[in-house]
Short mmCIF file of C-alpha atoms and ligand atoms in Angstrom, two decimals:
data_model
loop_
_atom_site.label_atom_id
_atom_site.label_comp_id
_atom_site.label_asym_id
_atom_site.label_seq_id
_atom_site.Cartn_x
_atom_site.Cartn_y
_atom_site.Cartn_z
CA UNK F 32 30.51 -63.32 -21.15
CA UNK F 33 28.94 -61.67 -23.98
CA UNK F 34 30.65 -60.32 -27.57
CA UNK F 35 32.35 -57.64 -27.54
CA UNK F 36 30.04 -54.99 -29.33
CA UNK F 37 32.64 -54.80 -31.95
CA UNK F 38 32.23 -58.18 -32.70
CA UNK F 39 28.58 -58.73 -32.84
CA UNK F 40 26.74 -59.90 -35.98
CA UNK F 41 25.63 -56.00 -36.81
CA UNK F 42 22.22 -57.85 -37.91
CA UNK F 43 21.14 -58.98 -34.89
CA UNK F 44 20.40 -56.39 -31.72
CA UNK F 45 21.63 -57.19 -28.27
CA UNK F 46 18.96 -59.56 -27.50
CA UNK F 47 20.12 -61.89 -30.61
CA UNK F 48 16.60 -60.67 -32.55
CA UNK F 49 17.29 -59.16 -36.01
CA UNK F 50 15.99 -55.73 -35.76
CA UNK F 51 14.00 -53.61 -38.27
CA UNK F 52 10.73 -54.31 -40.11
CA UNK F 53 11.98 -56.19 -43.07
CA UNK F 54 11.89 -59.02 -40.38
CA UNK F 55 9.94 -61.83 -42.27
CA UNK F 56 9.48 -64.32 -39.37
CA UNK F 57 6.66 -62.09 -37.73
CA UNK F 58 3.13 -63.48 -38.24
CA UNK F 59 -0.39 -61.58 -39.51
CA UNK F 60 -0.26 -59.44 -36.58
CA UNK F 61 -0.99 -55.57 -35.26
CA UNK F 62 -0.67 -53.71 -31.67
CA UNK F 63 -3.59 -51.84 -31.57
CA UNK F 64 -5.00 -48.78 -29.66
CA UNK F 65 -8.50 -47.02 -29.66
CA UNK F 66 -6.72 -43.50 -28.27
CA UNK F 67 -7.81 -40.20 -28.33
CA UNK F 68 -5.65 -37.24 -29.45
CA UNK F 69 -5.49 -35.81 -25.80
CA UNK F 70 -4.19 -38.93 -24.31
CA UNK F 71 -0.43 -39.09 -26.37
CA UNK F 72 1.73 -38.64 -23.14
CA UNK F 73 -0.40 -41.81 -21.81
CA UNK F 74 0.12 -43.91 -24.98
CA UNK F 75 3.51 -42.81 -25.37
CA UNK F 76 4.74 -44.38 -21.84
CA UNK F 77 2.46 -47.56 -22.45
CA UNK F 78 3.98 -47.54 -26.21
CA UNK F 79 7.42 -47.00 -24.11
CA UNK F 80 6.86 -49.96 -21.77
CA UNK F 81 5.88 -52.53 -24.25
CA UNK F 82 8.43 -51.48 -26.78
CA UNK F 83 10.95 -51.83 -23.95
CA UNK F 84 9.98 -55.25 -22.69
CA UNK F 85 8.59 -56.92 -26.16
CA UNK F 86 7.85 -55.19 -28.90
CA UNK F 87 11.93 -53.92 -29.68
CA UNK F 88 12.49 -57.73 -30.63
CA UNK F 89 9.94 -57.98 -32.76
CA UNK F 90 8.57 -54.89 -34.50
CA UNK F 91 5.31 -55.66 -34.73
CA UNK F 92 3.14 -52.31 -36.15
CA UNK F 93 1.23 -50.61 -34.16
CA UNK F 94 -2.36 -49.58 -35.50
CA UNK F 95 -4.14 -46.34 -34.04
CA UNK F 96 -7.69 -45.82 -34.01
CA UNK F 97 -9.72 -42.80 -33.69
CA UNK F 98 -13.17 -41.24 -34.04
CA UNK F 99 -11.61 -37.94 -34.87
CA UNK F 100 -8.55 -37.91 -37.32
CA UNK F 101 -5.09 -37.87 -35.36
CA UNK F 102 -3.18 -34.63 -35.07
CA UNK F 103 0.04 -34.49 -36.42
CA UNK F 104 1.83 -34.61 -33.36
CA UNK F 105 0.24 -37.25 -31.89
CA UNK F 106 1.49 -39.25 -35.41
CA UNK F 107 5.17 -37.54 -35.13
CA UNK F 108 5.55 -38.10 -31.50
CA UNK F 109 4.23 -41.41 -31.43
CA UNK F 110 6.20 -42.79 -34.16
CA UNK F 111 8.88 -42.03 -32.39
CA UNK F 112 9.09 -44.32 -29.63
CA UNK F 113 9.59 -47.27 -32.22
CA UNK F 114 11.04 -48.94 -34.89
CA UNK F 115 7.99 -50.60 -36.19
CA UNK F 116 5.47 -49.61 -38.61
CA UNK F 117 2.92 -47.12 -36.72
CA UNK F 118 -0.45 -46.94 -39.04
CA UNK F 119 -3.31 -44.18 -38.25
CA UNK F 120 -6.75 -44.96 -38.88
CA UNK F 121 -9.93 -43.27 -38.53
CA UNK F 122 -12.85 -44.86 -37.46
CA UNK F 123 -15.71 -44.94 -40.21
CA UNK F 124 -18.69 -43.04 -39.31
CA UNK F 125 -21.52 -45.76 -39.76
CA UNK F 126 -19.39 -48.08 -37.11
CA UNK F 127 -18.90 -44.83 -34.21
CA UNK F 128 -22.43 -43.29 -34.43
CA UNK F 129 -25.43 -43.94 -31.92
CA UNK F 130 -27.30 -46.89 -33.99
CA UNK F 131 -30.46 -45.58 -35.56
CA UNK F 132 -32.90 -47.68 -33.36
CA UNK F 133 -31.32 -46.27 -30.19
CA UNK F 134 -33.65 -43.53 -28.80
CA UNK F 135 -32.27 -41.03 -26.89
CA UNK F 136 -35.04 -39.64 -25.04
CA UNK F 137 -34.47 -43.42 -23.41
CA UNK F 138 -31.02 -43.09 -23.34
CA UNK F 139 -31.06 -40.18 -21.05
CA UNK F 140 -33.61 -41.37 -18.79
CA UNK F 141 -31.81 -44.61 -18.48
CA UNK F 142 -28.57 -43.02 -17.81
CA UNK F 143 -30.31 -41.76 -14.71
CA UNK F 144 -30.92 -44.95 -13.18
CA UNK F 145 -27.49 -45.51 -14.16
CA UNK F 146 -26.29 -42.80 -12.36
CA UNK F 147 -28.53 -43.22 -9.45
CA UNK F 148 -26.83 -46.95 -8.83
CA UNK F 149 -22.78 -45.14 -9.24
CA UNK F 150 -22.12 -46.28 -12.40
CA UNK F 151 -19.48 -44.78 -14.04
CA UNK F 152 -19.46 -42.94 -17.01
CA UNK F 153 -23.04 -43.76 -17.68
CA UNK F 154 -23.59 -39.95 -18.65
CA UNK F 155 -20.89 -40.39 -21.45
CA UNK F 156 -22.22 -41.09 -24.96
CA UNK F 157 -18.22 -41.49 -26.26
CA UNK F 158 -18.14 -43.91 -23.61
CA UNK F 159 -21.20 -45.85 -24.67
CA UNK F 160 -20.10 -46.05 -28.35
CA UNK F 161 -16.39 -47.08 -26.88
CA UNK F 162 -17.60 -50.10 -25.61
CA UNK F 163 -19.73 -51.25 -28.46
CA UNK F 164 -16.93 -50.33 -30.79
CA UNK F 165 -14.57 -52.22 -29.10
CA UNK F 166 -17.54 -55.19 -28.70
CA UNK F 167 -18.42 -55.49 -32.49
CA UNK F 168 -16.79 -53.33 -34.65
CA UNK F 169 -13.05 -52.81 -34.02
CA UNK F 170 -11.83 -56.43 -35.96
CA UNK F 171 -14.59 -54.70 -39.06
CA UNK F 172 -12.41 -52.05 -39.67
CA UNK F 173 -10.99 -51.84 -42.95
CA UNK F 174 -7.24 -51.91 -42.10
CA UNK F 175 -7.59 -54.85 -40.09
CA UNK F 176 -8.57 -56.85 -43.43
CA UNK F 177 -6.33 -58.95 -43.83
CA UNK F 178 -4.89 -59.03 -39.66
CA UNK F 179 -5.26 -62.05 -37.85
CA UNK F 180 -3.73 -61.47 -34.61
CA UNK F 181 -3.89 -57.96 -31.59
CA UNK F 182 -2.93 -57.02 -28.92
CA UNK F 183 -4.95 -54.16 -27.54
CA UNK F 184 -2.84 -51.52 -25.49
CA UNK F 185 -4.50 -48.40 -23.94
CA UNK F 186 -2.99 -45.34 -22.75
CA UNK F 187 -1.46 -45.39 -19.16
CA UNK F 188 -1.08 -49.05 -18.76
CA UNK F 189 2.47 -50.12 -17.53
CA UNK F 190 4.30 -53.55 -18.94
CA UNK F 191 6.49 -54.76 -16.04
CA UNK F 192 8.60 -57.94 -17.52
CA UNK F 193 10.81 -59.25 -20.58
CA UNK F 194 9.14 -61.23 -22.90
CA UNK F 195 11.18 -62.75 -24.72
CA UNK F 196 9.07 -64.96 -26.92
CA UNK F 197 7.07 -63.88 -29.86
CA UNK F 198 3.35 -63.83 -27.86
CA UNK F 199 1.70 -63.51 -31.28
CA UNK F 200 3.38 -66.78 -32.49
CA UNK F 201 2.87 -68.50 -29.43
CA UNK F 202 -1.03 -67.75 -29.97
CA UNK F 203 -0.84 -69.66 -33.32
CA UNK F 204 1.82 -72.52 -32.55
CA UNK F 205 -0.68 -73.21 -29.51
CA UNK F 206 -3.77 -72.43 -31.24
CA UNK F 207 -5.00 -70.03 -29.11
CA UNK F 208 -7.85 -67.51 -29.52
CA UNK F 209 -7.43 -65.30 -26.82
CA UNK F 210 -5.22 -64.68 -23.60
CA UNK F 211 -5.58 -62.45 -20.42
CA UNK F 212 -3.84 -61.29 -18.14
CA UNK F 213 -6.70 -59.77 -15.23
CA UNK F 214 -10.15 -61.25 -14.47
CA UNK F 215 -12.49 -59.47 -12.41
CA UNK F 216 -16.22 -59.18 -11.05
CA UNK F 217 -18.14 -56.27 -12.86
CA UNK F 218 -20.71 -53.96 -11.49
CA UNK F 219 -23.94 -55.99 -11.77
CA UNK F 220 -25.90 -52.63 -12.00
CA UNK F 221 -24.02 -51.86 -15.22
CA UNK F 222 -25.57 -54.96 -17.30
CA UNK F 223 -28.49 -56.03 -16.03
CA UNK F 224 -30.01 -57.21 -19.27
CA UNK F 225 -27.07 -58.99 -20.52
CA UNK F 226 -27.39 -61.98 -19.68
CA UNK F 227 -31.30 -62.11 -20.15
CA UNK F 228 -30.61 -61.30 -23.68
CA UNK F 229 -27.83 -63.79 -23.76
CA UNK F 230 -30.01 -66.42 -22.79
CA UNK F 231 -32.59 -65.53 -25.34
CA UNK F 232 -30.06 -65.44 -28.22
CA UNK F 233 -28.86 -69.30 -26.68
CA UNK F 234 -32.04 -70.52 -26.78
CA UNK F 235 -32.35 -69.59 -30.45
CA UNK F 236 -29.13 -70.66 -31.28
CA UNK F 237 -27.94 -73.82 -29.28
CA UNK F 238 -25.76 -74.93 -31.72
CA UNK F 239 -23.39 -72.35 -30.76
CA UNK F 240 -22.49 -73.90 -27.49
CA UNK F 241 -19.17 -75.26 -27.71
CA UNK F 242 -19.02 -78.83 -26.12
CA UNK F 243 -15.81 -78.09 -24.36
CA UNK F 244 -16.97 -74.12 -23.14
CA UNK F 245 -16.45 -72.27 -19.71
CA UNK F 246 -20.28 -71.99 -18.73
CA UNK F 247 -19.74 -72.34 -15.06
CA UNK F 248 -17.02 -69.37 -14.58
CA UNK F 249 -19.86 -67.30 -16.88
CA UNK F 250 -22.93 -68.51 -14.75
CA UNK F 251 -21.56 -70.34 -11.54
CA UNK F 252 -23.18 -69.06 -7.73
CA UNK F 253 -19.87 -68.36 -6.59
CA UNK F 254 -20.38 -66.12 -3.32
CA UNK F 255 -18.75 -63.29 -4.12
CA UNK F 256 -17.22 -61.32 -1.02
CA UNK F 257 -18.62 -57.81 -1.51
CA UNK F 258 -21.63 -57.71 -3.95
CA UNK F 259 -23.56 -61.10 -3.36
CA UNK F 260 -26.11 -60.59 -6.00
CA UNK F 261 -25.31 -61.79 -10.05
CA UNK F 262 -26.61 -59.51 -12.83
CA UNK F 263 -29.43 -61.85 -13.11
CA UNK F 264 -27.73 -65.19 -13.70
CA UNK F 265 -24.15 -64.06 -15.16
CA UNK F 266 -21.66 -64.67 -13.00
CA UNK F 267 -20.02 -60.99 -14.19
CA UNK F 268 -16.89 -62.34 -14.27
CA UNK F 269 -14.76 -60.84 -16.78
CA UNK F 270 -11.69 -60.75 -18.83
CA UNK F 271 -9.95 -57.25 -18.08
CA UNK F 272 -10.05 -56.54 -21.62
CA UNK F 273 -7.96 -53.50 -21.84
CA UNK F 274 -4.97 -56.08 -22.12
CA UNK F 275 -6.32 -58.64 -24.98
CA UNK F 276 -4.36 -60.60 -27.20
CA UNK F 277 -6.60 -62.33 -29.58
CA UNK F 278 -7.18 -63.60 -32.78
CA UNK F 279 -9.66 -62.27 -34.28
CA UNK F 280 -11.01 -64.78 -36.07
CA UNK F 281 -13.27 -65.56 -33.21
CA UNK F 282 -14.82 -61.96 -33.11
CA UNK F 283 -15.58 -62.75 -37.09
CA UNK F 284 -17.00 -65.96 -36.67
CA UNK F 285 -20.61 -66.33 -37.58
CA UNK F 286 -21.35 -67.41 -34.22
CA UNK F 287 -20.17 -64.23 -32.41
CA UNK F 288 -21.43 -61.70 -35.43
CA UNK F 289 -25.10 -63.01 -34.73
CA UNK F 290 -24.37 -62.60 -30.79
CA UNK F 291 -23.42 -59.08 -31.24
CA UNK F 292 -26.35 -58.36 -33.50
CA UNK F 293 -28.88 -59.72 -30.84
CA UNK F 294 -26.86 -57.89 -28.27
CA UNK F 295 -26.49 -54.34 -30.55
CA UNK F 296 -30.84 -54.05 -31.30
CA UNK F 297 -31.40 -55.08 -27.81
CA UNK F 298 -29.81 -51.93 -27.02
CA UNK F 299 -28.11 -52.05 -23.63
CA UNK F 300 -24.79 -50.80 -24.95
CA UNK F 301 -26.84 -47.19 -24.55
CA UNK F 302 -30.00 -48.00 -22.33
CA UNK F 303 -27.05 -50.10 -19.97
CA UNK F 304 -23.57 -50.11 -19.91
CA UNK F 305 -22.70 -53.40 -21.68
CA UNK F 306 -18.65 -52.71 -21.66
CA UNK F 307 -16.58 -55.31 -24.47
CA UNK F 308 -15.29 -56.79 -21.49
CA UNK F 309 -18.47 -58.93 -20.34
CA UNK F 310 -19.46 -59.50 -24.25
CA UNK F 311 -16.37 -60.55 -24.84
CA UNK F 312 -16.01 -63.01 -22.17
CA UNK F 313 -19.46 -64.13 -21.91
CA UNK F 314 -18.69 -65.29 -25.95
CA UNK F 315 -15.87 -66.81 -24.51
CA UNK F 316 -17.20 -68.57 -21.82
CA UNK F 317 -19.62 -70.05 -24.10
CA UNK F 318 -18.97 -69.91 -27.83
CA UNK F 319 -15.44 -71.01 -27.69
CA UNK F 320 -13.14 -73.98 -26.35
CA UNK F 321 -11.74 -73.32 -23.09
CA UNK F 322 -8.38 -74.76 -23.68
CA UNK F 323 -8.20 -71.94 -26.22
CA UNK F 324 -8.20 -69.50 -23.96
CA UNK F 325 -4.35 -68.42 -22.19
CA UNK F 326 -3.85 -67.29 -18.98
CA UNK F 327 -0.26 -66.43 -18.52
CA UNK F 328 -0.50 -66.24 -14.79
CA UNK F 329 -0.57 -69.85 -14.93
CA UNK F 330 2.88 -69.30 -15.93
CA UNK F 331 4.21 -67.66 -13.34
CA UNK F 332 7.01 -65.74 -15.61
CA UNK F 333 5.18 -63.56 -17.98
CA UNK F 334 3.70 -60.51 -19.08
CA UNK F 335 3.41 -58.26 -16.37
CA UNK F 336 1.01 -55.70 -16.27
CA UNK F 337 -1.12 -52.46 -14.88
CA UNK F 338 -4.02 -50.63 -15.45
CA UNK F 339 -5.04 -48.65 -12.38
CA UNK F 340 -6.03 -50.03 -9.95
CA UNK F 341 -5.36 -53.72 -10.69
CA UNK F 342 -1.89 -55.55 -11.69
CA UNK F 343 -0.62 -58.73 -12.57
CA UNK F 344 2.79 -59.09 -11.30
CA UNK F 345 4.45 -62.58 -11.35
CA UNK F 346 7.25 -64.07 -9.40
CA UNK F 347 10.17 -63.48 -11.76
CA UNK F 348 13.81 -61.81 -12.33
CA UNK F 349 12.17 -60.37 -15.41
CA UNK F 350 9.92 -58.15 -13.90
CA UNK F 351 10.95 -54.35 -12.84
CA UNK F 352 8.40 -51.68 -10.95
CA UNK F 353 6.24 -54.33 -9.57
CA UNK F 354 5.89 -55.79 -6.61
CA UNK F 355 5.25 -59.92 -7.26
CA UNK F 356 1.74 -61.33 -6.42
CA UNK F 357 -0.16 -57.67 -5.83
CA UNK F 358 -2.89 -57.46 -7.38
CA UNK F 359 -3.81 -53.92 -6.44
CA UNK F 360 -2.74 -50.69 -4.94
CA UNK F 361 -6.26 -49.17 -4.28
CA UNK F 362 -8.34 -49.92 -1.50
CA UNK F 363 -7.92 -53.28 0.13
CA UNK F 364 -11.81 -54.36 -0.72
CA UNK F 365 -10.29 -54.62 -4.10
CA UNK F 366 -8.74 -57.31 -3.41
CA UNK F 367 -12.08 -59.34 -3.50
CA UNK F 368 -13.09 -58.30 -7.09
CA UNK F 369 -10.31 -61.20 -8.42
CA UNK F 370 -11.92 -63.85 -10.73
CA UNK F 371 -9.31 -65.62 -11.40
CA UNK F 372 -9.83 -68.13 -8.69
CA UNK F 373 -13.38 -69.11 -10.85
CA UNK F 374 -11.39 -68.74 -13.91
CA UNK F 375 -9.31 -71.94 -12.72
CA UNK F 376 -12.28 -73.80 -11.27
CA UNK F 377 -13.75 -73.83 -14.51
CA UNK F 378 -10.48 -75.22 -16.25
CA UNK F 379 -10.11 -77.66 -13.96
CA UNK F 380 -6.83 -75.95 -12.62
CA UNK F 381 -5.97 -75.26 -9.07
CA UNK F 382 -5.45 -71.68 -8.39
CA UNK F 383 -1.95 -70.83 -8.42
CA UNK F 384 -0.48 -70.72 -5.46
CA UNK F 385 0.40 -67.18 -4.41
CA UNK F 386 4.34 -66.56 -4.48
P1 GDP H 142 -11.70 -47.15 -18.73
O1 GDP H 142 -10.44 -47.95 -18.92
O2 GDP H 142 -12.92 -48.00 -18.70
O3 GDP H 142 -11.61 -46.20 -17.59
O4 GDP H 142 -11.91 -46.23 -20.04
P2 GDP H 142 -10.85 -45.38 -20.87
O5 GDP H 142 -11.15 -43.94 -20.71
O6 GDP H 142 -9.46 -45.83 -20.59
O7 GDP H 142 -11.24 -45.78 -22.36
C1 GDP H 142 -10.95 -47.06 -22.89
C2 GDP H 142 -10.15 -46.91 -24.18
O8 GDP H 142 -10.93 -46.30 -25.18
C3 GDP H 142 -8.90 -46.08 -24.05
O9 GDP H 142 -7.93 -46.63 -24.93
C4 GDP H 142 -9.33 -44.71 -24.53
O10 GDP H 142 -8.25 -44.02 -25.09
C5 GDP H 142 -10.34 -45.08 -25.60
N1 GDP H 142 -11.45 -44.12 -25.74
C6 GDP H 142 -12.49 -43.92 -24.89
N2 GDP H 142 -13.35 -43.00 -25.37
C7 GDP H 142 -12.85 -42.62 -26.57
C8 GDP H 142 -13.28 -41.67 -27.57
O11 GDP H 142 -14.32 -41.02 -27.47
N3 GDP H 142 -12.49 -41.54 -28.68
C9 GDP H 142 -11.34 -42.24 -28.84
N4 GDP H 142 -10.62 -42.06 -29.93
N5 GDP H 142 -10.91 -43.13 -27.91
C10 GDP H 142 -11.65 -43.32 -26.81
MN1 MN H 143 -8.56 -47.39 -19.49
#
């Protein structure tokens, strides 16, 4: 038996969370979204899903980034959909633009191999500078100064489940540096270099091995159902990382900004397809404590989510327009490309059993 609405404290909003952004108990985070001008009806139902499940309780901003400047309509329509702050930045030229060393006669004759082995999107420059944006730049950009904490969002995903809990908050009281909430093979064919040059930049730099790190979900033999061959030694298992919450501390650390500069002159972000999700979680797996890493699934009751064609959907009476436990609606060989399995091996957790 709740208040009557006449009788509750006008400050507080249904769920007992004072509402507005003069709230002072949020921490130095942002929302943010890489998000092009043609994809607002996307970002608007993502931006509706998370506002509706989290966000509404909390008001954290939400920061927009762009290589071209944002259209007023995108910022009117867009701002609409939330209380909180909503900030629109453009992308500085020297951190979007194909790198000087890159040469493009290369480019496009490696973009055929590409092609010639399916993968997709290799013909894209935009794509190409995406994922080294999102690898090395995005935490460089000026109006994420002084911004510890993100949560990346991109257009079209779906958030399934009330969270009640401040997530960025829980990342600090628990020290975390990064959560997940999909882990997945990758297309070997799309990084074959990688881990070569990883190895290279290791043995240059062994002092960046963390004692406690995930090196066997990065490098173990698992046999993997479908695709039995490793990109030449990396496991390609993968943080899904267009859900990330992270602190981006890590991404500025000096370890990781000499990783990405090996990784940006070797030049596979163009000549391959390096996306941020295997740089990012190769850093991970190596540069970083494990136990700093969150998995909510181990959880069982938490932040339900969907980017086609994979979900996380956990067993809970929070969750609505999910079905608990699927983990995909495509084709049922999908079902194979889950990580997660490795991901607990590697923590020394049993995999979870499914509900
Ligand atoms: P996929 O998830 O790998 O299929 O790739 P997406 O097309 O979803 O792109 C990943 C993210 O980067 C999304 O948030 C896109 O909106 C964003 N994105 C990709 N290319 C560009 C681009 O050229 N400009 C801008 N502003 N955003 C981009
Ligand atoms: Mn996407």
């Amino acid at each position: 038996a709740g208040l009557e609405s006449s009788e509750r404290d006008p400050n507080l909003d249904r769920d007992g969370y004072k509402p507005g952004i003069e709230n002072s108990d949020r921490i130095n985070a942002t929302i943010l979204s890489l998000v092009r001008n043609e994809e607002l009806d996307g970002i608007l139902q993502a931006m509706k899903d998370l506002e509706r499940t989290w966000n509404h309780k909390f008001n954290y901003p939400w920061t927009f980034f762009n290589d071209v400047p944002f259209t007023e309509e995108f910022k009117k329509k867009t701002s609409e959909v939330t209380k909180a702050e909503c900030r629109y930045e453009l992308i500085p030229k020297e951190h979007w633009e194909v790198p000087s060393w890159i040469n493009m006669d290369l480019f496009k004759e490696s973009v055929q191999i590409l092609k010639e082995n399916d993968i997709q999107y290799a013909d894209k420059v935009s794509y190409h500078q995406m994922c080294r944006w999102n690898s090395g730049l995005f935490y460089k950009h000026p109006a994420l100064k002084d911004v510890q904490y993100y949560w990346r969002v991109e257009p079209n995903v779906h958030f399934f489940c009330d969270v009640d809990y401040d997530v960025f908050r829980y990342m600090q009281d628990n020290n975390k540096t990064y959560g997940f909430t999909i882990n997945l093979y990758d297309a070997p064919k799309s990084i074959p270099t990688l881990w070569p040059e990883t190895v290279k930049f290791l043995a240059a730099h062994p002092e960046y091995l963390h004692d406690n790190n995930a090196q066997n979900w990065v490098t173990d033999r698992i046999r993997r159902p479908n695709h039995n061959q490793l990109a030449n030694g990396y496991s390609t298992c993968h943080f899904w990382s267009n859900f990330e919450v992270g602190d981006m501390g890590f991404w500025r650390s000096q370890a990781y900004e000499d990783y990405f500069q090996h990784l940006d002159r070797a030049g596979g972000f163009f000549y391959e397809r390096w996306g941020d999700a295997p740089v990012h979680s190769i850093a991970l797996g190596l540069f970083e404590d494990k136990s700093r890493i969150h998995c909510p699934v181990l959880r069982f009751r938490d932040i339900g989510y969907q980017h086609i064609p994979f979900f996380n959907c956990p067993n809970s009476g929070k969750c609505k327009g999910c079905v608990t436990g699927r983990f995909t609606d495509g084709e049922a060989w999908l079902n194979k490309e889950d990580c997660r399995p490795n991901w607990f091996k590697a923590i020394d957790r049993d995999h979870p059993r499914r509900p």
